[in-house]
mmCIF file with all atom_site columns, C-alpha atoms in Angstrom:
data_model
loop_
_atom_site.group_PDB
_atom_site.id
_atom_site.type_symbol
_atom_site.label_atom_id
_atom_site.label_alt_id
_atom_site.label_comp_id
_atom_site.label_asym_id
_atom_site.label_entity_id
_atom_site.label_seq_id
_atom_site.pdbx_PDB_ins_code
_atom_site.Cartn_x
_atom_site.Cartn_y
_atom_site.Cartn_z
_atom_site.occupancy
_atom_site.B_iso_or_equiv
_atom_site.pdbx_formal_charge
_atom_site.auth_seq_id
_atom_site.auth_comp_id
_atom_site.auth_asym_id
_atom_site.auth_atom_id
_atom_site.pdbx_PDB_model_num
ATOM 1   C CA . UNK A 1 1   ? 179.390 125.298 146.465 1.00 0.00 ? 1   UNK A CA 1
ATOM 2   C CA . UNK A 1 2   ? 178.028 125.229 143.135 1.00 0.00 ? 2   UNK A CA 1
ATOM 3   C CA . UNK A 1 3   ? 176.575 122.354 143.143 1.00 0.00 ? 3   UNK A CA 1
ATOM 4   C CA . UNK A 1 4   ? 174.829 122.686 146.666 1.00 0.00 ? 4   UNK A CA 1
ATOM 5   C CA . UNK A 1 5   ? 173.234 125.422 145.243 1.00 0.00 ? 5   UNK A CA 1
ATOM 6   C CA . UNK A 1 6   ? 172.402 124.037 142.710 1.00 0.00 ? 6   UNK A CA 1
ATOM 7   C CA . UNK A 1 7   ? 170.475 121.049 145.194 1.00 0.00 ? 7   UNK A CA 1
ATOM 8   C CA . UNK A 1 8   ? 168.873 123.858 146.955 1.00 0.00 ? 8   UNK A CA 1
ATOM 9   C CA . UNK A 1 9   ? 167.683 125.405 144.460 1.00 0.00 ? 9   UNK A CA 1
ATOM 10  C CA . UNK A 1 10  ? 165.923 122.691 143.172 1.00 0.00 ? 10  UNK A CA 1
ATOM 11  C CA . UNK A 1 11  ? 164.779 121.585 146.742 1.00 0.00 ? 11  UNK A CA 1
ATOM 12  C CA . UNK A 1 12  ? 163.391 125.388 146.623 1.00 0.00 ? 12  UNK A CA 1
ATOM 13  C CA . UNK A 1 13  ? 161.505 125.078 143.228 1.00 0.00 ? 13  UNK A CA 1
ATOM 14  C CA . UNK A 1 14  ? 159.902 121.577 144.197 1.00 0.00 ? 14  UNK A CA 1
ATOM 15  C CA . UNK A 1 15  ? 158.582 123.081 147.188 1.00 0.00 ? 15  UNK A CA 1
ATOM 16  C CA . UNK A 1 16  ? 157.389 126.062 146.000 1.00 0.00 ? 16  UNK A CA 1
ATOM 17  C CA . UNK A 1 17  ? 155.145 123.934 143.339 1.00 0.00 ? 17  UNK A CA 1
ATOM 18  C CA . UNK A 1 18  ? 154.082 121.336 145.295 1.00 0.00 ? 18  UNK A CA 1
ATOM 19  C CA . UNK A 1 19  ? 152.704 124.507 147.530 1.00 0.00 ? 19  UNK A CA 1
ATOM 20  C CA . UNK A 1 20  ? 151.143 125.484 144.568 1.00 0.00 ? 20  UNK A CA 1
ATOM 21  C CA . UNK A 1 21  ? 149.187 122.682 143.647 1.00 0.00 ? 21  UNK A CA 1
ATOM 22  C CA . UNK A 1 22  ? 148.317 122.243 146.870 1.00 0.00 ? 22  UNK A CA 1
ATOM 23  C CA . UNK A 1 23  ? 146.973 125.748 146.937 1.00 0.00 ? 23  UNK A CA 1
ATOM 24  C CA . UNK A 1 24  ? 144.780 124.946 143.590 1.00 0.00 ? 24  UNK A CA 1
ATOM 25  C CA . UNK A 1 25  ? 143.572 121.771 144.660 1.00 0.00 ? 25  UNK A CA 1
ATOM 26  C CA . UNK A 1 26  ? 142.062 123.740 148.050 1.00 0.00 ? 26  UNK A CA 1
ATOM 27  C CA . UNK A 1 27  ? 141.018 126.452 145.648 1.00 0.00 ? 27  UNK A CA 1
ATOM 28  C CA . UNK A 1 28  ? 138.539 124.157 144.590 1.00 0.00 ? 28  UNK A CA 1
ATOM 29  C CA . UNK A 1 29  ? 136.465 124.150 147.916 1.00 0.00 ? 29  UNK A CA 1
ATOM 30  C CA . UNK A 1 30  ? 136.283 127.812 148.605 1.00 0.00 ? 30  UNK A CA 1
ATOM 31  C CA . UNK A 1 31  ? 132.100 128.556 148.477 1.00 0.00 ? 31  UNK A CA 1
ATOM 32  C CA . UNK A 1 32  ? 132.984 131.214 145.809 1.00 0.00 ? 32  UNK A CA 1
ATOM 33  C CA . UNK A 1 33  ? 134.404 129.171 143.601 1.00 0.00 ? 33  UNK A CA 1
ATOM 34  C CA . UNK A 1 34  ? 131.084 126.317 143.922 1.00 0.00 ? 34  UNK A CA 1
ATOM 35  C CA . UNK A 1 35  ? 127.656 127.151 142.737 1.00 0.00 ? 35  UNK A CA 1
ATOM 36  C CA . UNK A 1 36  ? 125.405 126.655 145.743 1.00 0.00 ? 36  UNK A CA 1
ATOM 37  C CA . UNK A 1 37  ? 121.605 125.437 145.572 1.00 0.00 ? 37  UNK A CA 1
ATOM 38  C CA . UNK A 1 38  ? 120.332 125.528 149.314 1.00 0.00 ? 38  UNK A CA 1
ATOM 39  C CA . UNK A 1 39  ? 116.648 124.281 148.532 1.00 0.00 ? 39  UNK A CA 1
ATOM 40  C CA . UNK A 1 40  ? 114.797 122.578 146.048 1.00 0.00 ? 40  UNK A CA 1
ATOM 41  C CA . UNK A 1 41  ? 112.407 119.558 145.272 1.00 0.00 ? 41  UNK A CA 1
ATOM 42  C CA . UNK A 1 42  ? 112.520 115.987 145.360 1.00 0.00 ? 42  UNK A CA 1
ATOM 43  C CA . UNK A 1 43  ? 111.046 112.710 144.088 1.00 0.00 ? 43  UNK A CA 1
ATOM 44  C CA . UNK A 1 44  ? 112.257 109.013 145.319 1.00 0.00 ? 44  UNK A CA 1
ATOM 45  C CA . UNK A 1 45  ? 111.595 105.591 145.249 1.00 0.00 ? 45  UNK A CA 1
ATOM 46  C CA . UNK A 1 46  ? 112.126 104.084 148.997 1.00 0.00 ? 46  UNK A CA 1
ATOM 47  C CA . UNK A 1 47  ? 111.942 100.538 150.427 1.00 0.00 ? 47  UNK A CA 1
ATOM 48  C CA . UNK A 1 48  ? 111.305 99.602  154.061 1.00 0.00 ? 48  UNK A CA 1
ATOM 49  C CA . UNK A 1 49  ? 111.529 96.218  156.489 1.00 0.00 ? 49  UNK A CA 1
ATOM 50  C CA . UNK A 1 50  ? 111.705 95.452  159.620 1.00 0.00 ? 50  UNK A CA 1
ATOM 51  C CA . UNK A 1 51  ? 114.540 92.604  160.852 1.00 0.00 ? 51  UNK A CA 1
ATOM 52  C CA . UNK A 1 52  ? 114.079 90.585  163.959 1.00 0.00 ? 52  UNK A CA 1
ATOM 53  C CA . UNK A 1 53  ? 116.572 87.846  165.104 1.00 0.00 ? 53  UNK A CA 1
ATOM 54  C CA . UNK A 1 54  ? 114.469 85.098  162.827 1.00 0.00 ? 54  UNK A CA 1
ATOM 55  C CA . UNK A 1 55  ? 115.018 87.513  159.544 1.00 0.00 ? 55  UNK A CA 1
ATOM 56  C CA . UNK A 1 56  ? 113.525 90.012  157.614 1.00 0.00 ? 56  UNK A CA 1
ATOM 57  C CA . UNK A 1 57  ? 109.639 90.569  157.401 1.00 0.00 ? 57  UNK A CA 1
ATOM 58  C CA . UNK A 1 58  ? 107.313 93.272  155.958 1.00 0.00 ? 58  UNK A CA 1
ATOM 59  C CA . UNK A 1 59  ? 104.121 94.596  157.748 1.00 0.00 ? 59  UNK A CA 1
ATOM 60  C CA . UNK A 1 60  ? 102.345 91.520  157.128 1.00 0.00 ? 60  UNK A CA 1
ATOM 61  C CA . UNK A 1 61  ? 105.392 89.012  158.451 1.00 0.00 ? 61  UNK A CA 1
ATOM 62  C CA . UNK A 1 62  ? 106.549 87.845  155.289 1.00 0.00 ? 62  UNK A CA 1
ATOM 63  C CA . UNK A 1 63  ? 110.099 88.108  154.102 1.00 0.00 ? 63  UNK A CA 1
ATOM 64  C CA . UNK A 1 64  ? 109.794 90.899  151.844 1.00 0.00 ? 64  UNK A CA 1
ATOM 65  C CA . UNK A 1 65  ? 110.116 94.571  151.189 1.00 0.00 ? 65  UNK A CA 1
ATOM 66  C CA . UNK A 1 66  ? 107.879 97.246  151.118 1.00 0.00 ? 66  UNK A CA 1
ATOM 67  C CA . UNK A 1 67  ? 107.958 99.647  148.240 1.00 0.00 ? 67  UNK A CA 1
ATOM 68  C CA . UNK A 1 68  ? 107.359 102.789 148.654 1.00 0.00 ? 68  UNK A CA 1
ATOM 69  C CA . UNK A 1 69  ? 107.650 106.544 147.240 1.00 0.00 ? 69  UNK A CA 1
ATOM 70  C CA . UNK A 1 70  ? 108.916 109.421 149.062 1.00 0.00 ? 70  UNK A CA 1
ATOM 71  C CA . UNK A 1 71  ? 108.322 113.611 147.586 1.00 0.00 ? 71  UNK A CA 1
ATOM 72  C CA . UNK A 1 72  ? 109.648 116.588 149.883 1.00 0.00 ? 72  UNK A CA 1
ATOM 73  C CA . UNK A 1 73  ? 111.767 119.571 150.281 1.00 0.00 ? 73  UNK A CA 1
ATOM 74  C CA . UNK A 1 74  ? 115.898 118.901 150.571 1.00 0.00 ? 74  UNK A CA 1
ATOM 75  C CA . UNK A 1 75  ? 117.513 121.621 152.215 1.00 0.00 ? 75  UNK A CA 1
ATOM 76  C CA . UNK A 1 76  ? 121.611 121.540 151.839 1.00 0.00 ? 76  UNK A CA 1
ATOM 77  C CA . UNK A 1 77  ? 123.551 124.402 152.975 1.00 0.00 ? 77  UNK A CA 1
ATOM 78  C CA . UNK A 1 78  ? 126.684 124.779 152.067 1.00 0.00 ? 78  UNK A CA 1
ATOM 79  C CA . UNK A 1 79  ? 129.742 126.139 154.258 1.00 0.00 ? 79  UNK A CA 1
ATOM 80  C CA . UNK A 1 80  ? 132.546 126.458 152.352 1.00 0.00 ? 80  UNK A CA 1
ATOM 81  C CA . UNK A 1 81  ? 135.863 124.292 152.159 1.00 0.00 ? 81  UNK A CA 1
ATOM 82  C CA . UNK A 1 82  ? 134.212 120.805 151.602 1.00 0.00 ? 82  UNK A CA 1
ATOM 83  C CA . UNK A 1 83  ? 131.346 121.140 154.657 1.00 0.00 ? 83  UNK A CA 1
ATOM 84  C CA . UNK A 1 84  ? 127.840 121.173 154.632 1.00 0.00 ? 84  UNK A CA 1
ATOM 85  C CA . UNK A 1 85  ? 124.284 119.904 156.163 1.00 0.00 ? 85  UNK A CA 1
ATOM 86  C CA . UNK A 1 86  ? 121.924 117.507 153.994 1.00 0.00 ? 86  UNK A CA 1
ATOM 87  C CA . UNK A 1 87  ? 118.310 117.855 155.912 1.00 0.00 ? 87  UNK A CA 1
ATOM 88  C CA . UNK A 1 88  ? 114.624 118.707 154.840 1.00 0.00 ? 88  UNK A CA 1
ATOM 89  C CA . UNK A 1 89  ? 111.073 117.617 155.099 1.00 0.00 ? 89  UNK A CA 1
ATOM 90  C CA . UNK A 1 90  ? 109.729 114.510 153.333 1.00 0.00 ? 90  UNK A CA 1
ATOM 91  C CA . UNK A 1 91  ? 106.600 113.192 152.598 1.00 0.00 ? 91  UNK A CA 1
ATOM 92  C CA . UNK A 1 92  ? 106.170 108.721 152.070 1.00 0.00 ? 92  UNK A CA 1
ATOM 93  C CA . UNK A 1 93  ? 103.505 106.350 150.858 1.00 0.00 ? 93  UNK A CA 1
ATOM 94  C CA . UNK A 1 94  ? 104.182 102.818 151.363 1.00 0.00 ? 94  UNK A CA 1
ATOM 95  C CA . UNK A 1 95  ? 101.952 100.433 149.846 1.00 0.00 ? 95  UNK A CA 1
ATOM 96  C CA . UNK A 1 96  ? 101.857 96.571  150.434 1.00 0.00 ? 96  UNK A CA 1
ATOM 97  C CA . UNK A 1 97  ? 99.248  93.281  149.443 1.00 0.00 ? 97  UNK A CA 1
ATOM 98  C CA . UNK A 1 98  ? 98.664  90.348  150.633 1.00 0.00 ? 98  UNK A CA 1
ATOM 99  C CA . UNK A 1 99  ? 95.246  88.177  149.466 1.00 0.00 ? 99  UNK A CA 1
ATOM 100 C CA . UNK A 1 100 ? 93.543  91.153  147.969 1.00 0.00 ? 100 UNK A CA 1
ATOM 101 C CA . UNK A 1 101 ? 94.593  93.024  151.494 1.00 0.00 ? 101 UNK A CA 1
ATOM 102 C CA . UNK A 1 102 ? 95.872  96.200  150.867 1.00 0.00 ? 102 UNK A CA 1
ATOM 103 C CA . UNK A 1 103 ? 98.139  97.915  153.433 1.00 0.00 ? 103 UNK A CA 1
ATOM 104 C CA . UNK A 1 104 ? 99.094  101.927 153.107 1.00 0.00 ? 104 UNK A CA 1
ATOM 105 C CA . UNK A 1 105 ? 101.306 104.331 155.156 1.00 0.00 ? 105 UNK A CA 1
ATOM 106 C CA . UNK A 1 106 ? 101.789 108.058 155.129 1.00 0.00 ? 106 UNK A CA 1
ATOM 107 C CA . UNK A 1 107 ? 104.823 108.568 156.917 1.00 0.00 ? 107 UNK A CA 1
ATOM 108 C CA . UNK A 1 108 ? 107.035 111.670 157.498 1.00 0.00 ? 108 UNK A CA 1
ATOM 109 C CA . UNK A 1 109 ? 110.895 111.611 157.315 1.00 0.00 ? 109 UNK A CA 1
ATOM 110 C CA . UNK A 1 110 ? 112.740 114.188 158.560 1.00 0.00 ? 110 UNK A CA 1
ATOM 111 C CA . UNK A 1 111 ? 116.809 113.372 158.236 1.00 0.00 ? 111 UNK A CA 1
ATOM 112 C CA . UNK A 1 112 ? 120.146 115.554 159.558 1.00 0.00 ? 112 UNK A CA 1
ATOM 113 C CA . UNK A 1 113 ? 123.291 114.652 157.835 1.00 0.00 ? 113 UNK A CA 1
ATOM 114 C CA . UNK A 1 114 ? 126.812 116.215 157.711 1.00 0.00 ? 114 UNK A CA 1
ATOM 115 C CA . UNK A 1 115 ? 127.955 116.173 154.444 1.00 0.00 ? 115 UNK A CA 1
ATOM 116 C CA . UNK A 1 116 ? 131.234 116.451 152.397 1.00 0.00 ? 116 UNK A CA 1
ATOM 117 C CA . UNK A 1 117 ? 131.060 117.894 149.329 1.00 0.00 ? 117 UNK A CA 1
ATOM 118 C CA . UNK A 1 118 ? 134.026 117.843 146.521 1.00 0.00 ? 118 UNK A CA 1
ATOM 119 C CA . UNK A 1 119 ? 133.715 120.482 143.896 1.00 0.00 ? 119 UNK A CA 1
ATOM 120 C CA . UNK A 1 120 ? 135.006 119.162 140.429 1.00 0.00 ? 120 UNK A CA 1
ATOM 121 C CA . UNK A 1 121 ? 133.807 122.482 138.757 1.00 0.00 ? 121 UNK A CA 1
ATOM 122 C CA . UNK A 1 122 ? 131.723 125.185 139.640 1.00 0.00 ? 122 UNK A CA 1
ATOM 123 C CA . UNK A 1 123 ? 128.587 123.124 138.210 1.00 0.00 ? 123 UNK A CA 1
ATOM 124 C CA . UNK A 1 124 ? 129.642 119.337 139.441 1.00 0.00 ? 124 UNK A CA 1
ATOM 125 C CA . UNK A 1 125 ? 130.261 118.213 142.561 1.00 0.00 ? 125 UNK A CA 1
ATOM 126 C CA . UNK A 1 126 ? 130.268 114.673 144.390 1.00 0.00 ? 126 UNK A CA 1
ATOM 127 C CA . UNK A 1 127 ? 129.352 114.422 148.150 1.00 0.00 ? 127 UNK A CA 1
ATOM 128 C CA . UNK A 1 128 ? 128.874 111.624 151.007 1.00 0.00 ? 128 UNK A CA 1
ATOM 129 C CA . UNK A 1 129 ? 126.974 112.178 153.807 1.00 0.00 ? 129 UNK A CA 1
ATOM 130 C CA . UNK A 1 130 ? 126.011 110.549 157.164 1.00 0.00 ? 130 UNK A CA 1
ATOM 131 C CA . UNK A 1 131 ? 123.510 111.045 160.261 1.00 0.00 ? 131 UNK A CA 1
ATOM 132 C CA . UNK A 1 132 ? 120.550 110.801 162.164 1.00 0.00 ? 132 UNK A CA 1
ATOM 133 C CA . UNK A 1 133 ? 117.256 110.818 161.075 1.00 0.00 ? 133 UNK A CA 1
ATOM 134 C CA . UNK A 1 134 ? 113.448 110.443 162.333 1.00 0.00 ? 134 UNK A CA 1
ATOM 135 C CA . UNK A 1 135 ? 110.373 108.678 161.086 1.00 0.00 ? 135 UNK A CA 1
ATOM 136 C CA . UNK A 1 136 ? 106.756 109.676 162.080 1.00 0.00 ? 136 UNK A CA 1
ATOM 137 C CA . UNK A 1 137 ? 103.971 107.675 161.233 1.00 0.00 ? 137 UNK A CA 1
ATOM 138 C CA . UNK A 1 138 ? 100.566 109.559 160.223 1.00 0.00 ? 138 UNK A CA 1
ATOM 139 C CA . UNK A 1 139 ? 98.071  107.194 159.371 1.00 0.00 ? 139 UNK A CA 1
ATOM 140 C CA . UNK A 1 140 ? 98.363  103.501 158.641 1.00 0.00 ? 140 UNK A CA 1
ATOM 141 C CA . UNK A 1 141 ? 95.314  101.157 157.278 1.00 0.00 ? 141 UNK A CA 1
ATOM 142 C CA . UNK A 1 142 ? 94.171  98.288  155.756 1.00 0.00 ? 142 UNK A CA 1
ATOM 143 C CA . UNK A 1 143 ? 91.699  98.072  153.011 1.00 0.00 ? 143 UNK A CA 1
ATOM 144 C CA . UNK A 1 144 ? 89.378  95.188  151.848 1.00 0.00 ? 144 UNK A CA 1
ATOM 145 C CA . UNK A 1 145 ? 88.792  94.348  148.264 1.00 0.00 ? 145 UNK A CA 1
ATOM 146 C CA . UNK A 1 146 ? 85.395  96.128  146.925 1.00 0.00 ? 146 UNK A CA 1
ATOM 147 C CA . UNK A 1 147 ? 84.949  98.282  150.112 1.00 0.00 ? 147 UNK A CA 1
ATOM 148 C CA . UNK A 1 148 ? 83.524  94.653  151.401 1.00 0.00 ? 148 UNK A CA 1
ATOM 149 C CA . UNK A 1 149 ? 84.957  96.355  154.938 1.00 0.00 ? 149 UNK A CA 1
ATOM 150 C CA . UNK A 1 150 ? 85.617  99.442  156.290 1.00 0.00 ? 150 UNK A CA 1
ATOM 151 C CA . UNK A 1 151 ? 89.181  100.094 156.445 1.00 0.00 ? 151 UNK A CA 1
ATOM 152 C CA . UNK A 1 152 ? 91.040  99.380  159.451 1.00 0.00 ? 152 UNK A CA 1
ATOM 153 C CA . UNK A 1 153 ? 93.676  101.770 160.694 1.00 0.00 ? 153 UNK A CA 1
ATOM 154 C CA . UNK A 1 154 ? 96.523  100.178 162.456 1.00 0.00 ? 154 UNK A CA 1
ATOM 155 C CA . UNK A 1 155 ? 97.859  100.478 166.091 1.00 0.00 ? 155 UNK A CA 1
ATOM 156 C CA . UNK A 1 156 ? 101.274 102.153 165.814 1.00 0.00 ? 156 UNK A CA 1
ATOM 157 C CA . UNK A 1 157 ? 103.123 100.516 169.130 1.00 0.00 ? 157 UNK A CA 1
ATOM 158 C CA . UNK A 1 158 ? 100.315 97.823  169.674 1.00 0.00 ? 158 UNK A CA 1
ATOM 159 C CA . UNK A 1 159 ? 100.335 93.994  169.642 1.00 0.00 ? 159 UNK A CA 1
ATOM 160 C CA . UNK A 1 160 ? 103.813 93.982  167.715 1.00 0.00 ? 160 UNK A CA 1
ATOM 161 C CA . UNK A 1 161 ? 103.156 96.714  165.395 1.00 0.00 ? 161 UNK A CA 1
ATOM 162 C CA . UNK A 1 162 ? 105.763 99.553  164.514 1.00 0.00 ? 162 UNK A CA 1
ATOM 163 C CA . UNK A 1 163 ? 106.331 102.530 166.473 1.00 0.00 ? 163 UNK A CA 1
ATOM 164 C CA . UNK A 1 164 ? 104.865 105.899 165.684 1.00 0.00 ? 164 UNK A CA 1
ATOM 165 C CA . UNK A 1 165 ? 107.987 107.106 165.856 1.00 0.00 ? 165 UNK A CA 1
ATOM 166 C CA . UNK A 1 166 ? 111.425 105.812 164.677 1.00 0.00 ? 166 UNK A CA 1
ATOM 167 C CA . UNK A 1 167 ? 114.788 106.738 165.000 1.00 0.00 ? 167 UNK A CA 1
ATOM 168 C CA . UNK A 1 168 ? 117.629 106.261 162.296 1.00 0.00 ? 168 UNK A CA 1
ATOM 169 C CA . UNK A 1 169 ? 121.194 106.267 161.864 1.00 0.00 ? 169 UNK A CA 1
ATOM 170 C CA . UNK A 1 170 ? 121.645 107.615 158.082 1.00 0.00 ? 170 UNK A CA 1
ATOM 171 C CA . UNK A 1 171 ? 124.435 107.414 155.299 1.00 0.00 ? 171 UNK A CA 1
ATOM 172 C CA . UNK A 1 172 ? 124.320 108.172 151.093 1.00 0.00 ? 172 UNK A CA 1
ATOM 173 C CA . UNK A 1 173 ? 125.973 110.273 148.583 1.00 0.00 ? 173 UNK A CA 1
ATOM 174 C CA . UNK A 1 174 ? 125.407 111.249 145.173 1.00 0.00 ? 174 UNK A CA 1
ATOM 175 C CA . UNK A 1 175 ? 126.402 113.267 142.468 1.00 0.00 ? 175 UNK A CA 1
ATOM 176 C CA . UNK A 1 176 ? 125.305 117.037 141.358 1.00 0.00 ? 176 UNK A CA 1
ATOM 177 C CA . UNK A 1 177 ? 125.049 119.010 137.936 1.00 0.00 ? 177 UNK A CA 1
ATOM 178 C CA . UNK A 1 178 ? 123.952 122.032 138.223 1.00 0.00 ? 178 UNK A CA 1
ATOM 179 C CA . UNK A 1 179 ? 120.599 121.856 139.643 1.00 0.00 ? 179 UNK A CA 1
ATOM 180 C CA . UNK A 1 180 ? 120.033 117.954 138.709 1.00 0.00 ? 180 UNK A CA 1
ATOM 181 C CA . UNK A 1 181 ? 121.448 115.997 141.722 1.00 0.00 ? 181 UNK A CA 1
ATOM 182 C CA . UNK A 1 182 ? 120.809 112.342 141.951 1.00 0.00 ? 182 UNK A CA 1
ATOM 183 C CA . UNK A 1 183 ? 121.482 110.630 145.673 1.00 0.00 ? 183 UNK A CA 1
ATOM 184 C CA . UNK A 1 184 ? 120.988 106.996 147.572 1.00 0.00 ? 184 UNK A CA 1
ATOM 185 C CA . UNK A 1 185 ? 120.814 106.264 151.123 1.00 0.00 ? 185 UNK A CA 1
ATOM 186 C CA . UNK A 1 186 ? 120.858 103.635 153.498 1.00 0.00 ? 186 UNK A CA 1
ATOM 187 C CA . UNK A 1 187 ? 119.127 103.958 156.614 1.00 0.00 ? 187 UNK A CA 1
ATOM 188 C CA . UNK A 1 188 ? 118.986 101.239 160.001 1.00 0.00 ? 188 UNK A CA 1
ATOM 189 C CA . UNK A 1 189 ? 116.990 101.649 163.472 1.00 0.00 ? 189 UNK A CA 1
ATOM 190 C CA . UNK A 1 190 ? 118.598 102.896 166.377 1.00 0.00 ? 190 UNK A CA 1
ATOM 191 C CA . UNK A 1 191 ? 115.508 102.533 168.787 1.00 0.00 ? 191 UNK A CA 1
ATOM 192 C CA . UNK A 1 192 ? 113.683 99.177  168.488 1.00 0.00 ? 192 UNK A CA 1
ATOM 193 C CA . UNK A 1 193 ? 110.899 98.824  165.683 1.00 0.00 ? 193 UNK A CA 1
ATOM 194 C CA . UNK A 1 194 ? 108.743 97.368  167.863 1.00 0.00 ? 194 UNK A CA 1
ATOM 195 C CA . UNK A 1 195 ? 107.772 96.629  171.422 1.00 0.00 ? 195 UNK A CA 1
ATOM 196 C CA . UNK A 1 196 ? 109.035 93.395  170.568 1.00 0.00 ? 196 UNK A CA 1
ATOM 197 C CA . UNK A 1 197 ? 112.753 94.628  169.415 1.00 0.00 ? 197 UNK A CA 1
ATOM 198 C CA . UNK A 1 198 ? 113.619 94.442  165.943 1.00 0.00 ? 198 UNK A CA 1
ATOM 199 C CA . UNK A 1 199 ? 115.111 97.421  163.586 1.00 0.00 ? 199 UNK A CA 1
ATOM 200 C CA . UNK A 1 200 ? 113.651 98.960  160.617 1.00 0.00 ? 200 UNK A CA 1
ATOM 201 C CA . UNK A 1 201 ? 115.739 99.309  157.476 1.00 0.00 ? 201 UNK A CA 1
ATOM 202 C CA . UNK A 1 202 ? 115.189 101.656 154.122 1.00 0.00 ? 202 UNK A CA 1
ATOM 203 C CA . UNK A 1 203 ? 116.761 102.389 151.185 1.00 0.00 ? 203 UNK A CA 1
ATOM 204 C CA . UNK A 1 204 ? 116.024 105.436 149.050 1.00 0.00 ? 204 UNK A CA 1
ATOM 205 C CA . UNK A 1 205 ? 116.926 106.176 145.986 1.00 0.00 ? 205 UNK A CA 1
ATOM 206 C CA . UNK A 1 206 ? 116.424 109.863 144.901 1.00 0.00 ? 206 UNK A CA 1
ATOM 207 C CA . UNK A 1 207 ? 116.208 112.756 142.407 1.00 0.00 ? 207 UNK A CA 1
ATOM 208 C CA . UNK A 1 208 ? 116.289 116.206 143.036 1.00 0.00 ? 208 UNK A CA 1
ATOM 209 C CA . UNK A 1 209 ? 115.896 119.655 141.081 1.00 0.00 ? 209 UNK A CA 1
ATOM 210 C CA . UNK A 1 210 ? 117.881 122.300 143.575 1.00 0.00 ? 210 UNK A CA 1
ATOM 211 C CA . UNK A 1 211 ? 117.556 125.981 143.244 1.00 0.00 ? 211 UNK A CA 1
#
């Protein structure tokens, strides 16, 4: 009987710490014990292209990217116990040239992502996130070298030119120190580009101050 007990006992202890750890490692996503920042400010450099069956192209039908840069407002809430939203407003400029031709875009980007978020301290945290988001197109032009023209705004939707409006399926994740939290995302069309088909693509790669 002795030594049962003995096996018990130890079956008892083993259980009663792996309980324990288990209880710590949870710990570590209760909201109290994670700083939250639910707002703050934001500066990125973004990429965008459109693919078609025949390949990549940029505005002007070459294969190439467009560079861009994106400011806004990231709002992350933060449930408790790992869960969380990754949204906000953002303002983009994308700029492109071709033979002294110079394209530019003010766009607006509006994303909603779930997001996981592990705590490693109450100051550091790592998080993925995936979603939805929109694009809106403001104003789109093309200007001649030395004003030689007046500029000509584009035709969102018109003779094989992007949509006004574009929908995106959304995924990143990043890393946060106190307020310094540096992110990258991945973006792909879920509506066509164009009223010829195609998808649009971006990448952004961003740095935010939360408060």
């Amino acid at each position: 009987m002795t030594h049962i007990s003995r096996i018990v006992t130890s079956l008892l202890l083993s259980c009663m710490t792996l309980s324990a750890n288990a209880g710590n490692f949870w710990s570590r996503f209760d909201k109290q014990a994670y700083r939250t920042r639910l707002w703050g400010i934001s500066a990125a450099y973004v990429t965008k292209s459109y693919h078609f069956d025949s390949g990549r192209q940029d505005i002007w039908g070459r294969d190439k990217i467009m560079n861009g840069i994106q400011f806004g407002i990231p709002v992350q809430p933060y449930f408790g116990y790992g869960l969380g939203l990754n949204t906000g407003i953002f303002y983009e400029h994308f700029f492109s040239t071709m033979d002294d031709i110079h394209f530019y875009e003010h766009n607006l980007n509006i994303p909603l992502m779930a997001e996981w978020r592990v705590p490693l301290g109450r100051e550091l945290s790592v998080f993925v996130n995936g979603g939805i988001s929109m694009d809106c197109g403001l104003r789109a032009e093309y200007v001649f070298p030395d004003n030689l023209f007046d500029a000509i705004g584009m035709k969102y939707g018109k003779d094989g030119m992007p949509k006004r409006v574009q929908f995106n399926g959304i995924a990143g994740g990043g890393v946060q120190w106190k307020a310094v939290q540096i992110s990258a995302y991945g973006s792909f069309g879920i509506t066509d580009a164009t009223d010829h088909g195609g998808q649009q693509r971006k990448v952004n790669l961003r740095l935010s101050v939360l408060f």
